[in-house]
Amino acid sequence: TVTLEAANGDELVGSYFGMSTPPPANIGDPVFVELTVTWDPVNSTGRFAGATGTGPAHAVLSFEGSMAPSWPITITWQGALSY
């Protein structure tokens, strides 16, 4: 699940699937991910309630080690969103 939160707290919720490159040998090296995101009209809130849409996303993670609780990530998404 992916959740994007607007400044006022409205949430756009979606699901995703895709493929990534294997974890790199060196901590701090990037991991590249290709995804397809589908937005969820039921669980999105506020102005995004009822939102629908899908599209490809490209993500780059900074690998912080397999035991790290979270990794910095940048995602670029392109597609159509109706709300």
Coordinates of N, CA and C in Angstrom, one line a residue:
T1 N 0.8 -1.2 0.0 CA 0.0 0.0 0.0 C 0.9 1.2 0.0
V2 N 0.4 2.2 -0.7 CA 1.1 3.5 -0.8 C 0.1 4.6 -0.4
T3 N 0.4 5.5 0.5 CA -0.5 6.6 0.9 C 0.2 7.9 0.8
L4 N -0.4 8.8 0.0 CA 0.1 10.2 -0.1 C -0.9 11.1 0.7
E5 N -0.3 12.0 1.5 CA -1.1 12.8 2.4 C -0.9 14.3 1.9
A6 N -2.0 14.9 1.7 CA -2.0 16.4 1.4 C -1.8 17.2 2.6
A7 N -1.5 18.4 2.5 CA -1.2 19.3 3.6 C -2.4 19.4 4.6
N8 N -3.6 19.2 4.2 CA -4.8 19.3 5.1 C -5.1 17.9 5.6
G9 N -4.4 16.9 5.3 CA -4.6 15.5 5.9 C -5.4 14.6 5.0
D10 N -5.9 15.1 3.8 CA -6.6 14.2 2.9 C -5.6 13.2 2.4
E11 N -6.1 11.9 2.2 CA -5.1 10.9 1.8 C -5.6 10.2 0.5
L12 N -4.6 10.0 -0.3 CA -4.8 9.3 -1.6 C -4.1 7.9 -1.4
V13 N -4.9 6.9 -1.4 CA -4.4 5.5 -1.1 C -4.4 4.7 -2.4
G14 N -3.3 3.9 -2.5 CA -3.2 3.0 -3.7 C -2.5 1.8 -3.4
S15 N -2.5 0.9 -4.4 CA -1.7 -0.3 -4.3 C -0.7 -0.3 -5.5
Y16 N 0.3 -1.1 -5.4 CA 1.3 -1.1 -6.4 C 1.9 -2.5 -6.5
F17 N 2.5 -2.8 -7.7 CA 3.2 -4.0 -7.9 C 4.3 -3.6 -8.9
G18 N 5.4 -4.4 -8.9 CA 6.5 -4.1 -9.8 C 7.7 -5.0 -9.6
M19 N 8.8 -4.5 -10.2 CA 10.1 -5.2 -10.1 C 11.2 -4.3 -9.6
S20 N 12.2 -4.8 -9.0 CA 13.3 -3.9 -8.6 C 14.6 -4.6 -9.0
T21 N 15.6 -3.8 -9.1 CA 17.0 -4.4 -9.2 C 17.3 -5.1 -7.9
P22 N 18.3 -6.0 -8.0 CA 18.7 -6.7 -6.7 C 19.3 -5.6 -5.8
P23 N 19.3 -5.9 -4.5 CA 20.0 -5.0 -3.6 C 21.5 -4.8 -4.0
P24 N 22.0 -3.6 -4.0 CA 23.4 -3.4 -4.4 C 24.4 -3.9 -3.3
A25 N 25.6 -4.1 -3.7 CA 26.6 -4.6 -2.8 C 27.0 -3.6 -1.8
N26 N 26.9 -2.3 -2.1 CA 27.4 -1.2 -1.2 C 26.2 -0.4 -0.6
I27 N 26.3 -0.2 0.7 CA 25.3 0.6 1.4 C 25.4 2.0 0.8
G28 N 24.3 2.6 0.5 CA 24.2 4.0 -0.1 C 24.0 4.0 -1.6
D29 N 24.3 2.8 -2.2 CA 24.1 2.7 -3.7 C 22.6 2.6 -4.0
P30 N 22.1 3.1 -5.1 CA 20.7 3.1 -5.4 C 20.1 1.7 -5.8
V31 N 18.9 1.6 -5.5 CA 18.0 0.5 -6.0 C 17.0 1.1 -6.9
F32 N 16.8 0.5 -8.1 CA 15.8 1.1 -9.1 C 14.6 0.2 -9.1
V33 N 13.4 0.8 -9.0 CA 12.2 0.0 -9.0 C 11.2 0.6 -10.1
E34 N 10.6 -0.4 -10.8 CA 9.6 0.0 -11.8 C 8.3 -0.6 -11.2
L35 N 7.3 0.3 -11.1 CA 6.0 -0.1 -10.5 C 4.8 0.4 -11.3
T36 N 3.7 -0.2 -11.1 CA 2.4 0.3 -11.6 C 1.5 0.5 -10.3
V37 N 1.0 1.8 -10.2 CA 0.2 2.2 -9.1 C -1.2 2.3 -9.5
T38 N -2.1 1.7 -8.7 CA -3.6 1.8 -8.9 C -4.2 2.5 -7.7
W39 N -4.9 3.6 -7.9 CA -5.4 4.3 -6.7 C -6.7 3.7 -6.2
D40 N -7.0 3.7 -4.9 CA -8.1 3.1 -4.3 C -9.2 4.0 -4.0
P41 N -10.4 3.9 -4.6 CA -11.4 4.9 -4.4 C -12.1 4.7 -3.0
V42 N -12.0 3.6 -2.4 CA -12.7 3.3 -1.1 C -11.9 3.8 0.1
N43 N -10.6 3.6 0.1 CA -9.8 4.0 1.3 C -9.2 5.4 1.2
S44 N -9.3 6.0 0.1 CA -8.8 7.4 0.0 C -9.8 8.3 0.8
T45 N -9.4 9.5 1.3 CA -10.2 10.3 2.1 C -10.2 11.7 1.6
G46 N -11.2 12.5 2.2 CA -11.3 13.9 1.8 C -11.5 14.1 0.4
R47 N -10.8 15.1 -0.2 CA -11.0 15.4 -1.7 C -10.7 14.2 -2.6
F48 N -9.9 13.2 -2.0 CA -9.5 12.1 -2.8 C -10.5 10.9 -2.7
A49 N -11.5 11.0 -1.9 CA -12.5 9.9 -1.7 C -13.1 9.7 -3.1
G50 N -13.1 8.4 -3.5 CA -13.7 8.0 -4.7 C -12.7 8.1 -5.9
A51 N -11.4 8.5 -5.6 CA -10.4 8.7 -6.6 C -10.1 7.4 -7.3
T52 N -10.0 7.5 -8.6 CA -9.6 6.3 -9.4 C -8.5 6.7 -10.4
G53 N -7.7 5.7 -10.8 CA -6.6 6.0 -11.8 C -5.5 4.9 -11.6
T54 N -4.7 4.9 -12.6 CA -3.5 4.0 -12.6 C -2.4 4.6 -13.5
G55 N -1.2 4.1 -13.3 CA -0.1 4.6 -14.1 C 1.2 4.0 -13.6
P56 N 2.2 4.2 -14.4 CA 3.5 3.7 -14.1 C 4.2 4.6 -13.1
A57 N 5.1 4.0 -12.3 CA 5.9 4.8 -11.3 C 7.3 4.3 -11.4
H58 N 8.3 5.2 -11.2 CA 9.7 4.8 -11.2 C 10.2 5.3 -9.9
A59 N 10.9 4.5 -9.2 CA 11.4 4.8 -7.8 C 12.9 4.5 -7.8
V60 N 13.6 5.3 -7.0 CA 15.0 5.1 -6.7 C 15.1 5.2 -5.2
L61 N 15.6 4.1 -4.6 CA 15.8 4.0 -3.2 C 17.3 4.0 -2.9
S62 N 17.6 4.6 -1.8 CA 19.0 4.6 -1.3 C 19.2 3.5 -0.4
F63 N 19.9 2.4 -0.8 CA 20.0 1.2 0.0 C 20.8 1.5 1.3
E64 N 20.1 1.3 2.5 CA 20.7 1.5 3.8 C 21.0 0.3 4.5
G65 N 21.0 -0.9 3.8 CA 21.3 -2.1 4.5 C 20.0 -2.9 4.7
S66 N 20.1 -4.2 4.7 CA 18.9 -5.1 4.8 C 18.2 -5.0 6.1
M67 N 18.8 -4.6 7.1 CA 18.2 -4.5 8.5 C 17.7 -3.1 8.8
A68 N 17.9 -2.1 7.9 CA 17.4 -0.7 8.1 C 15.9 -0.7 8.2
P69 N 15.3 0.1 9.1 CA 13.8 0.1 9.2 C 13.2 0.9 8.1
S70 N 13.9 1.8 7.5 CA 13.3 2.5 6.3 C 14.5 3.0 5.5
W71 N 14.2 3.2 4.2 CA 15.2 3.7 3.3 C 14.6 5.0 2.6
P72 N 15.5 6.0 2.4 CA 15.0 7.2 1.7 C 14.6 6.8 0.3
I73 N 13.5 7.3 -0.2 CA 12.9 7.0 -1.6 C 12.4 8.2 -2.3
T74 N 12.7 8.2 -3.6 CA 12.1 9.2 -4.5 C 11.3 8.5 -5.5
I75 N 10.0 8.9 -5.7 CA 9.1 8.2 -6.6 C 8.6 9.3 -7.6
T76 N 8.7 8.9 -8.9 CA 8.1 9.7 -9.9 C 6.9 8.9 -10.5
W77 N 5.7 9.5 -10.5 CA 4.5 8.8 -11.0 C 3.9 9.6 -12.1
Q78 N 3.5 8.9 -13.1 CA 2.8 9.6 -14.3 C 1.6 8.8 -14.6
G79 N 0.5 9.4 -14.8 CA -0.8 8.7 -15.1 C -2.0 9.6 -15.0
A80 N -3.1 9.1 -14.9 CA -4.4 9.8 -14.8 C -5.0 9.6 -13.5
L81 N -5.5 10.6 -12.8 CA -6.2 10.5 -11.6 C -7.5 11.3 -11.7
S82 N -8.6 10.6 -11.4 CA -9.9 11.3 -11.4 C -10.5 11.3 -10.0
Y83 N -10.9 12.5 -9.5 CA -11.5 12.6 -8.2 C -12.4 13.8 -8.2

